[in-house]
Structures are given as structure tokens and as C-alpha cells.
Tab-separated table of C-alpha atoms and ligand atoms in Angstrom:
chain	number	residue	atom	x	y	z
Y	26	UNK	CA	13.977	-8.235	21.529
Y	27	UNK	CA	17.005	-10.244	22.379
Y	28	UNK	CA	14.858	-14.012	22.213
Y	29	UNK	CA	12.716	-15.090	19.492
Y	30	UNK	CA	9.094	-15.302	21.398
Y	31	UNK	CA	7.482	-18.379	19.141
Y	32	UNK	CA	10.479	-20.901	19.289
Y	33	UNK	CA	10.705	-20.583	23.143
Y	34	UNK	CA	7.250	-20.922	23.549
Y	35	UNK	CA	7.093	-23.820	21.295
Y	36	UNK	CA	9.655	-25.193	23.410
Y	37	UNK	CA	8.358	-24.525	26.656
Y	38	UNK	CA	4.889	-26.188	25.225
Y	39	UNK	CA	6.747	-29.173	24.088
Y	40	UNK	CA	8.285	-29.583	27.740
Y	41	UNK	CA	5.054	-29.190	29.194
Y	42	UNK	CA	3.595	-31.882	26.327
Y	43	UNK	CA	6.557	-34.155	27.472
Y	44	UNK	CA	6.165	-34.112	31.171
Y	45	UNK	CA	2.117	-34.889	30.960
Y	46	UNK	CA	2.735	-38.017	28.304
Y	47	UNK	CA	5.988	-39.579	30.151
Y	48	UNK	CA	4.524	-38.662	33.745
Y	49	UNK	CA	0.558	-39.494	33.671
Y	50	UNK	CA	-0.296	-43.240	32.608
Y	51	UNK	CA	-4.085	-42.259	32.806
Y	52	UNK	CA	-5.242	-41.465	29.244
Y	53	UNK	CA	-7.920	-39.179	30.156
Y	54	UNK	CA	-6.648	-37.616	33.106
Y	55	UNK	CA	-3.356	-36.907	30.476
Y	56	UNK	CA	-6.155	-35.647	28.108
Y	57	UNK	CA	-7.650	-33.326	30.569
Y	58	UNK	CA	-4.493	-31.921	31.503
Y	59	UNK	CA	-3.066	-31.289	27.797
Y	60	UNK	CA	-6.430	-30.405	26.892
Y	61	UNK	CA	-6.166	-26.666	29.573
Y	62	UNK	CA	-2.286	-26.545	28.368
Y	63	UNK	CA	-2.730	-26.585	24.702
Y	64	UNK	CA	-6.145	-24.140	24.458
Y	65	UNK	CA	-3.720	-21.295	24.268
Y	66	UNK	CA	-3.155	-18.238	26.713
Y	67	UNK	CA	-0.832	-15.081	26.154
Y	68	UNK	CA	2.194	-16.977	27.928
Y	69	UNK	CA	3.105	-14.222	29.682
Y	70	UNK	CA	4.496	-15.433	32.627
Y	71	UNK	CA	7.541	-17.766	30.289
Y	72	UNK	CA	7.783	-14.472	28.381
Y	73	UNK	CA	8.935	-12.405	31.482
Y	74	UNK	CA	10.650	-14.780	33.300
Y	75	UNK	CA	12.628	-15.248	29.861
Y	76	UNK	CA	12.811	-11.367	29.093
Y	77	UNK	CA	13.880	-10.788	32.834
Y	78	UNK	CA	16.803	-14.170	31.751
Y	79	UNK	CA	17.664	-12.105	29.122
Y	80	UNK	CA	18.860	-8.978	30.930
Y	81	UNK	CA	22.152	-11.067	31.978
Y	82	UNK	CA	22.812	-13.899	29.286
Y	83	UNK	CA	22.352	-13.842	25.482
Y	84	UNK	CA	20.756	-16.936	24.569
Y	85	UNK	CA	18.033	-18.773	26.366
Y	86	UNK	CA	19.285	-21.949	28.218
Y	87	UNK	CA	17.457	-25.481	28.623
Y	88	UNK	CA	16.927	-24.302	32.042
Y	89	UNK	CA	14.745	-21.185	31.191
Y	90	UNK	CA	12.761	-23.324	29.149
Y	91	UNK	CA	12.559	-26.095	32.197
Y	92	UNK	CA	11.335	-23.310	34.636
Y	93	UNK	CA	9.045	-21.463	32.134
Y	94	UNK	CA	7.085	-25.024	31.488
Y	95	UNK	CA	6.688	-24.827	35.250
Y	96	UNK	CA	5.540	-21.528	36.092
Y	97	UNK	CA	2.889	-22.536	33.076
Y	98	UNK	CA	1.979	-25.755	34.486
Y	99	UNK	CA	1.048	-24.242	37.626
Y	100	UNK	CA	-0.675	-21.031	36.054
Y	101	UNK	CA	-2.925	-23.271	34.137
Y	102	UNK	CA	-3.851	-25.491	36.632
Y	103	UNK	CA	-4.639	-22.429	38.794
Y	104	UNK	CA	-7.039	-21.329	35.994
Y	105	UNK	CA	-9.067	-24.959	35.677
Y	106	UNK	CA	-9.341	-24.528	39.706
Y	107	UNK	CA	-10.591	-20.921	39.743
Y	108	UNK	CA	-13.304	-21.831	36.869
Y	109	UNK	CA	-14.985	-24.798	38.707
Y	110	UNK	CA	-18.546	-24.527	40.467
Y	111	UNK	CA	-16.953	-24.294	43.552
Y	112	UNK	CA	-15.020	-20.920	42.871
Y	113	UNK	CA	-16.136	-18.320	39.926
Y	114	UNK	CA	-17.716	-21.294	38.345
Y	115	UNK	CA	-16.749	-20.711	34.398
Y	116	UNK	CA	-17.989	-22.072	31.231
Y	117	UNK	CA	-15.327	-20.399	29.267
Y	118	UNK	CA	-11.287	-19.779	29.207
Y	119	UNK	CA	-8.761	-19.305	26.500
Y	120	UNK	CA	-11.904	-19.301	24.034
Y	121	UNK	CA	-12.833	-22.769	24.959
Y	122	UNK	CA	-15.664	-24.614	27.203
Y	123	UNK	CA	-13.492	-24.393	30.815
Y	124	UNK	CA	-11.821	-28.232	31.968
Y	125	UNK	CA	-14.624	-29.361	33.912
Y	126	UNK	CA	-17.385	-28.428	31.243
Y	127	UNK	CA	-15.192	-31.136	28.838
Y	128	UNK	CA	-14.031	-33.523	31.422
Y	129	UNK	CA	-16.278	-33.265	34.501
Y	130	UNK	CA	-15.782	-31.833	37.850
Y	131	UNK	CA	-13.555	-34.515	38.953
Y	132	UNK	CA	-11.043	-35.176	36.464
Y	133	UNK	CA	-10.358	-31.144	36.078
Y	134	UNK	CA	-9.752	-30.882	40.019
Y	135	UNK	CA	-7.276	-33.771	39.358
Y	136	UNK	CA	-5.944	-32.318	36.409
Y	137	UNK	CA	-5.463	-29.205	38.248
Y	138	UNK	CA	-3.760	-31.222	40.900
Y	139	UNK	CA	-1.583	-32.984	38.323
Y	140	UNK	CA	-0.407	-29.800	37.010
Y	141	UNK	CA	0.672	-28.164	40.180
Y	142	UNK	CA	2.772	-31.320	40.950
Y	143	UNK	CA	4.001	-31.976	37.923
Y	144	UNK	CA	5.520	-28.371	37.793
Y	145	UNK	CA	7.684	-29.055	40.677
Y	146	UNK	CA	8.579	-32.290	39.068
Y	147	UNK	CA	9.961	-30.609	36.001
Y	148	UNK	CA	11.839	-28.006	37.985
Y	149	UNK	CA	13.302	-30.289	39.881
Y	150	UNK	CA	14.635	-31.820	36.900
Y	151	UNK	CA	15.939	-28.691	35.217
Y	152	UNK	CA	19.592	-28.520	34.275
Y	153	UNK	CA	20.485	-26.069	37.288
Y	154	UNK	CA	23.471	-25.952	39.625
Y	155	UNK	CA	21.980	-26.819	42.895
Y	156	UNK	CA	21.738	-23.702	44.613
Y	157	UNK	CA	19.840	-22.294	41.746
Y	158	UNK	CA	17.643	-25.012	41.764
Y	159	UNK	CA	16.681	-25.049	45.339
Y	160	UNK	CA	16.256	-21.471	45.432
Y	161	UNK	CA	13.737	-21.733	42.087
Y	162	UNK	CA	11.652	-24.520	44.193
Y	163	UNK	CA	11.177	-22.569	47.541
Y	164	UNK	CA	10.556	-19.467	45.548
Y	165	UNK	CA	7.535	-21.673	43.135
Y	166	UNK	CA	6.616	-22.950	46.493
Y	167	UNK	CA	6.471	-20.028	48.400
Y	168	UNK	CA	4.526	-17.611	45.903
Y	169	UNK	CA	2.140	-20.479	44.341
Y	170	UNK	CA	1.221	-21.822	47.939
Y	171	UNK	CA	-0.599	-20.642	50.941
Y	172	UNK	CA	0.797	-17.493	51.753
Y	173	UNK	CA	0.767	-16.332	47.890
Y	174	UNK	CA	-1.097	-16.967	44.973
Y	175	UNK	CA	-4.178	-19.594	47.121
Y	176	UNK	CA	-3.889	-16.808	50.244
Y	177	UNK	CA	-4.893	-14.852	47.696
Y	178	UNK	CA	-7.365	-16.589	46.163
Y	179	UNK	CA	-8.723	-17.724	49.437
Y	180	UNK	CA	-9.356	-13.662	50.283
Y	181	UNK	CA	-11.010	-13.229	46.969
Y	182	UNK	CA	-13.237	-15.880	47.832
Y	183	UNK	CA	-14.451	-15.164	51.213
Y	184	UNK	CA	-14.516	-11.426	49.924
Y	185	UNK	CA	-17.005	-11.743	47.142
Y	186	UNK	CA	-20.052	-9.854	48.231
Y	187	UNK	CA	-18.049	-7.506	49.881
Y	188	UNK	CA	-16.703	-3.540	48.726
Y	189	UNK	CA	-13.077	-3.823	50.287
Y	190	UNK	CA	-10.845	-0.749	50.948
Y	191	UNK	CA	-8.486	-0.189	48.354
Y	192	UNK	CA	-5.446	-1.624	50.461
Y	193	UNK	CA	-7.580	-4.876	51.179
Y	194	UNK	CA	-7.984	-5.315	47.136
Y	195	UNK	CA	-4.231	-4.532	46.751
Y	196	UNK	CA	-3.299	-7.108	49.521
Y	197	UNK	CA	-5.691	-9.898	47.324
Y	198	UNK	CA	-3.962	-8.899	43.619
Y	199	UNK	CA	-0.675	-8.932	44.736
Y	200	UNK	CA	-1.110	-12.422	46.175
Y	201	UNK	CA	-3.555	-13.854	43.661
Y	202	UNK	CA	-2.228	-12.613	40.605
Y	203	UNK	CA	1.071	-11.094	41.879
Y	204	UNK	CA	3.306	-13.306	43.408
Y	205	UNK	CA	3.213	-15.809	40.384
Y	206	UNK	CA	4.552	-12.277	38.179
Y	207	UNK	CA	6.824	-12.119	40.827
Y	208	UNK	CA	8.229	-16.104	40.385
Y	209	UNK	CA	8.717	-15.524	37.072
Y	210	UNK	CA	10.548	-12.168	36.881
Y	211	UNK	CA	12.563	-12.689	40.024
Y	212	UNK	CA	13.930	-16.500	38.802
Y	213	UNK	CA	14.822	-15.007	35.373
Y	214	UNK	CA	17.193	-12.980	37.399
Y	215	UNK	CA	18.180	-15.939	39.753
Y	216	UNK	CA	19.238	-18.472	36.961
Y	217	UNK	CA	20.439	-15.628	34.843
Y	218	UNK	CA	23.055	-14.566	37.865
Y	219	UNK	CA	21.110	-11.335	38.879
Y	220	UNK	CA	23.004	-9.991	42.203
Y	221	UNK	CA	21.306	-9.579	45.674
Y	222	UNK	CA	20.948	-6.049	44.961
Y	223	UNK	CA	19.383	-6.310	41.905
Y	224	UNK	CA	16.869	-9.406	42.650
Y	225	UNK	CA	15.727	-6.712	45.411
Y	226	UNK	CA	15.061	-4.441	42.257
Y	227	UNK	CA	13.653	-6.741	39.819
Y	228	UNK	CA	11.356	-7.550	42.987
Y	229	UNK	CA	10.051	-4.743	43.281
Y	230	UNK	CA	9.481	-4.122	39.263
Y	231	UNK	CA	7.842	-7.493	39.689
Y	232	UNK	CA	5.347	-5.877	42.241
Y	233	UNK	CA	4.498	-2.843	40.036
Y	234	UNK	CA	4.263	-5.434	37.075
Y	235	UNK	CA	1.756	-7.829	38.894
Y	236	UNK	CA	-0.677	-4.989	40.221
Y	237	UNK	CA	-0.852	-3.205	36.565
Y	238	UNK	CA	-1.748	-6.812	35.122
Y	239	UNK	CA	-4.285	-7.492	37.455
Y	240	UNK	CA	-5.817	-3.661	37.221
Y	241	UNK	CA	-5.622	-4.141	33.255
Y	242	UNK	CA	-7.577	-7.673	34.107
Y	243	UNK	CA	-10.090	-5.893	36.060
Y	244	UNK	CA	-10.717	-2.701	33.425
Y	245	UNK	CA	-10.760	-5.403	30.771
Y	246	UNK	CA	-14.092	-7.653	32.459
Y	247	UNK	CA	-15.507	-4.192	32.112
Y	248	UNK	CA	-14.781	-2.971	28.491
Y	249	UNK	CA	-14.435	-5.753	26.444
Y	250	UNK	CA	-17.038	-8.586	25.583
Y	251	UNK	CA	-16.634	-12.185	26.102
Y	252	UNK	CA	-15.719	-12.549	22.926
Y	253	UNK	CA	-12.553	-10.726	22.742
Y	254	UNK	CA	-11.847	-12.221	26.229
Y	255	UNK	CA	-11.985	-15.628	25.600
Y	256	UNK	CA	-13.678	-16.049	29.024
Y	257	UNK	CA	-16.868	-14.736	30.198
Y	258	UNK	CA	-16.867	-10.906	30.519
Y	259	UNK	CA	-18.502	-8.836	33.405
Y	260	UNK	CA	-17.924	-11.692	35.437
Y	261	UNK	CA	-16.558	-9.925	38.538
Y	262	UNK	CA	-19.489	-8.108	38.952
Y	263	UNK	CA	-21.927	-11.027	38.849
Y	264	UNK	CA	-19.842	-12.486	41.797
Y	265	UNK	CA	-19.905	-8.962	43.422
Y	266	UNK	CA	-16.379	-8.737	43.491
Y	267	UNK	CA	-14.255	-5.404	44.257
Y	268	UNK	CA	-12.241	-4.438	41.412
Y	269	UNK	CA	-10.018	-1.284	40.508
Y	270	UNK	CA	-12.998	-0.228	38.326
Y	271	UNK	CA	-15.783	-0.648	40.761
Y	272	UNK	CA	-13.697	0.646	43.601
Y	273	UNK	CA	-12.110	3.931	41.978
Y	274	UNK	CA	-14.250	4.484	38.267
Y	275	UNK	CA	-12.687	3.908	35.172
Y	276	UNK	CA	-11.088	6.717	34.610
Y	277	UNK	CA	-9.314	6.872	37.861
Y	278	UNK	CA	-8.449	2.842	37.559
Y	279	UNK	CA	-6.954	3.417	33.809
Y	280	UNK	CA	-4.359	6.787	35.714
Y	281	UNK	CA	-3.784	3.590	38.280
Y	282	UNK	CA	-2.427	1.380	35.785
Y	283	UNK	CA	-0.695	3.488	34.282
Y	284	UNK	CA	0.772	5.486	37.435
Y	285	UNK	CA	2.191	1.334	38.067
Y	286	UNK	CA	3.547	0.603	34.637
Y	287	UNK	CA	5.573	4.532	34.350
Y	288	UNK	CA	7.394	2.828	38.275
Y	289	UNK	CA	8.167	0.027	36.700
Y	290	UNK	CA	9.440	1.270	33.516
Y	291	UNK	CA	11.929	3.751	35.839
Y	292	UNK	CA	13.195	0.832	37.311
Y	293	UNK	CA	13.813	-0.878	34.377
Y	294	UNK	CA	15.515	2.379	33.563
Y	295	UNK	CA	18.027	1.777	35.862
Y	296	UNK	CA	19.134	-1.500	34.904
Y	297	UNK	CA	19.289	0.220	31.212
Y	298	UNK	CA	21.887	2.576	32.551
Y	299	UNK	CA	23.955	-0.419	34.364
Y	300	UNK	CA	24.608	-2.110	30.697
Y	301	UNK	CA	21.932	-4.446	30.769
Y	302	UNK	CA	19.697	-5.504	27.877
Y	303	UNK	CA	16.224	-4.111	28.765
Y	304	UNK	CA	14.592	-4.238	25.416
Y	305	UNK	CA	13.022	-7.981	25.928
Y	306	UNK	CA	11.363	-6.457	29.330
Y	307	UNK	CA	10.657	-3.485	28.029
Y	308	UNK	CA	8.783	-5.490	25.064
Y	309	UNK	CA	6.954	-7.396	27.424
Y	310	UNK	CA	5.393	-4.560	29.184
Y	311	UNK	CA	3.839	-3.525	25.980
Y	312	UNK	CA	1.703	-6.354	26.462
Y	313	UNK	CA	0.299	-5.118	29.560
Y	314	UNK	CA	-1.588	-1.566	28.117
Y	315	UNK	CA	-5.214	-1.241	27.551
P	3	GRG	C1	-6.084	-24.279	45.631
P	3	GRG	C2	-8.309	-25.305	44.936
P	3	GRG	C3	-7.262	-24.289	44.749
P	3	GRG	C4	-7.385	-23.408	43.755
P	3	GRG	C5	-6.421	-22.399	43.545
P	3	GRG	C6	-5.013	-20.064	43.260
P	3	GRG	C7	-6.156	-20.298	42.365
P	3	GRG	C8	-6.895	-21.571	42.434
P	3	GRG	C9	-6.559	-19.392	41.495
P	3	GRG	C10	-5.930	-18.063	41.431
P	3	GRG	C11	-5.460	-17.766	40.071
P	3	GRG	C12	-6.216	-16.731	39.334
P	3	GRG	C13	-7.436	-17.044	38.585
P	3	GRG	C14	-5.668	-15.530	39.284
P	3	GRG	C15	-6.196	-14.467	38.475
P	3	GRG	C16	-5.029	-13.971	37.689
P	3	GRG	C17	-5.275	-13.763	36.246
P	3	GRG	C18	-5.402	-12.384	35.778
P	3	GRG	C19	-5.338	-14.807	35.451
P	3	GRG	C20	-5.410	-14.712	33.971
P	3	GRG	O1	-4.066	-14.752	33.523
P	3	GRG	P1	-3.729	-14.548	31.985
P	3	GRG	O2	-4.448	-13.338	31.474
P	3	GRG	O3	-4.379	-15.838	31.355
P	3	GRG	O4	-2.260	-14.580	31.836
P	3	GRG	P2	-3.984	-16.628	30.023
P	3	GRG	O5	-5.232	-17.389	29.644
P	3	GRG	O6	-3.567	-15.650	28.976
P	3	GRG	O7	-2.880	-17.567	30.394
């Protein structure tokens, strides 16, 4: 591992901590917000967008930590969103009674909304040269917004009741749960000077990457209990939702995940035989077996 995980994540949790308190001048909607950010979560989206950083500079930049506070910003807030009554309606996340069970249906849709905005404010305010930067916000815009991670979300939605073909289910997890994996791997490379070439292979790693996370998600809501979730287990089959596991068995969705993480480790492969520092990635994708 080329970065120390726990001082970059204490940094990228103090940025996040400093953008609420200087930016929100409503005390509880401030509370509501810090409340989601600080209730943990594995941080794996600052991890890889580090790691992926990593494969082209030594030492983690101000700007990493910037853009890693804003991929978080904008995961969380998609989390408080997905757990209200109007979506899979939660009463648990990160271990913890879900935003609107503390603070009320309102404040954790505003919260949420704070969160997503604030994200672009800190990006914007990264130390970047400008074409970096630019590139960073259409990219966060692009793959949080309507034809990425809330298309996706949207499908999952309207699909719930529903058994989807396989490709259907793919099309929803790479959106959803994908494109956000995606951000993060892909601006690691951006900011760390990754060519055009090789931001169309870290792409497509990101792809592989995104769809074994969200099969691991799915085989996990089966085999483990709530409380070694930290959110409410068998919960996509109460909402009738297609899954790996429901579509293909177990078995078959555990040779899936797999099948995705062995592509992505080849590609990572290559970049290993190009000179470049795969061990932090490589590290990361630990994190994403059963
Ligand atoms: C636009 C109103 C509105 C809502 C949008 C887009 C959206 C809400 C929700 C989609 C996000 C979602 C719940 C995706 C599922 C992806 C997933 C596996 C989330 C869990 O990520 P982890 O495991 O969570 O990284 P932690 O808690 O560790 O951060």
C-alpha cells in the first residue's frame, strides 16, 4: 500500500466536517447532514479513487483529498435518499437509525439535497489546474445525475415487483451503483495524469469493479444478518427486487463475482507490467470478496 488508509480518511472526513460547518448556517439541517457523514461507512469510494491516484504520483495531494470528500458527500446523501419512505424505506444504515428516523422526513431530504450540492461546491474549490477541474465536475455530474447513478435508481424503482432479464439488472447496477465506482477510479487517474489510453482502461476496470460490488451487495442481503450489515438484511426481497442471487442462485452469483473481479485484476495486470504501482488497487479489491 503506497497511502496510509486512516490519515486520508481522517482528512477527507475533516473536509467534509469543514464544508457542512462553514457552508450550512442552519444548526439542525448542519446536524442532520454531519449526523449521515460521521455514522461511518467502508469509504470505499475515497479509497479507490486514492488507490487509482496512486498508480501515477507518490504522495496524496490536497486535491485527492478535495475530490474524495466529494464523491463521499454525494454517496451519503444518495444513501439518506434511498432509505426514506418514499424509496426502500429504511430504519437502519451504517449501524444507526437511517436520517429521517433521527431528523424527520424533511430535514433528511434536505440534508440529502445539501450534500449533493455541497459536493460540487468543494470540488469546485479543489486545488486543480482548470482543465482537471472541469473535467472532475462534468464527470461527478454526469455519473451522479440522470443518466447514471438516479437513472439507475429510477429503474430500480419502477422495477421492484418485477424478475428482470439478467442484462436489464446489469443495465440498473452499473448505473446505480456503478457509475459512482466509475467517478472515483477514473478521476484518480485524471488528477493523477493517467493518459487517454489508459483512462479508457481504468474505465473499463472501473466497470468490472462496480458490477462485482454491487453482486457482493446483493449475495450479502442474502447471507449475512442485519447485524453484521449495519442495515436491514433480506431487504431486497421484501421489496421484490431482482438480484444476482434471486436471478442466477447463489452459487452461480458467487462464480459471477468472481468471474468480474479475476477481469479486473488482468487489467490491473497490465498497468503492473507498464511500471505502475498497483499494490494500493490491488489492496482495495480485497475489500470487495465475500
Ligand atoms: C434523486 C431523490 C433521489 C434519490 C437518489 C440515487 C439514489 C437516491 C440512490 C442510489 C444509491 C444506492 C443506494 C446505491 C446502492 C449502492 C450501494 C451498494 C450502496 C452501499 O454502498 P457501501 O456499501 O455503503 O459503500 P457504506 O455505508 O459502506 O458507505
Amino acid at each position: 500500500m503506497k497511502f496510509k488508509q486512516q490519515p486520508f480518511l481522517d482528512a477527507v472526513e475533516r473536509a467534509m466536517d469543514t464544508a457542512i460547518i462553514e457552508q450550512t448556517n442552519d444548526e439542525r439541517l448542519a446536524e442532520s447532514m454531519r449526523y449521515s457523514i460521521h455514522a461511518g461507512g467502508k469509504r470505499i469510494r475515497p479509497l479507490l479513487l486514492a488507490a487509482s491516484y496512486s498508480l501515477y504520483q507518490e504522495t496524496i495531494d490536497s486535491s485527492v483529498v478535495q475530490v474524495a470528500a466529494a464523491i463521499e458527500l454525494i454517496h451519503t446523501y444518495s444513501l439518506i435518499h434511498d432509505d426514506l419512505p418514499a424509496m426502500d424505506n429504511d430504519d437502519l444504515r451504517r449501524g444507526k437509525p437511517t436520517n429521517h428516523k433521527v431528523f424527520g422526513e424533511a430535514l433528511a431530504i434536505l440534508a440529502g439535497d445539501g450534500l449533493l450540492t455541497l459536493a460540487f461546491q468543494v470540488l469546485s474549490q479543489a486545488p486543480l489546474d482548470n482543465e482537471r477541474k472541469v473535467t472532475c465536475l462534468k464527470l461527478l455530474a454526469q455519473t451522479a445525475g440522470t443518466l447514471g447513478m438516479v437513472a439507475g435508481q429510477a429503474a430500480d424503482i419502477q422495477a421492484e415487483g418485477k424478475q428482470l432479464p439478467l442484462e436489464e439488472l446489469q443495465w440498473i447496477h452499473a448505473r446505480k451503483t456503478g457509475e459512482l465506482i466509475r467517478f472515483a477510479v477514473l478521476a484518480g487517474g485524471i488528477i493523477g495524469g493517467a493518459s487517454q489510453e489508459e483512462q479508457a482502461r481504468l474505465d473499463l476496470f472501473a466497470r468490472k469493479l462496480g458490477l462485482a460490488f454491487q453482486i457482493r451487495d446483493d449475495l450479502l442481503d442474502v447471507l449475512s444478518t442485519t447485524e453484521e450489515l449495519g442495515k436491514t438484511a433480506h431487504r431486497d426481497n421484501d421489496l421484490q427486487k431482482s438480484t444476482y442471487p434471486q436471478l442466477l442462485g447463489i452459487d452461480e452469483a458467487k462464480i459471477e463475482l468472481a468471474n468480474q473481479l479475476r477481469e479486473a485484476h488482468n487489467i490491473l495486470q497490465l498497468f503492473a507490467e507498464n511500471g505502475y504501482q498497483t499494490q494500493a488497487l490491488a489492496a482495495i479489491m480485497d475489500k470487495f470478496t465475500l
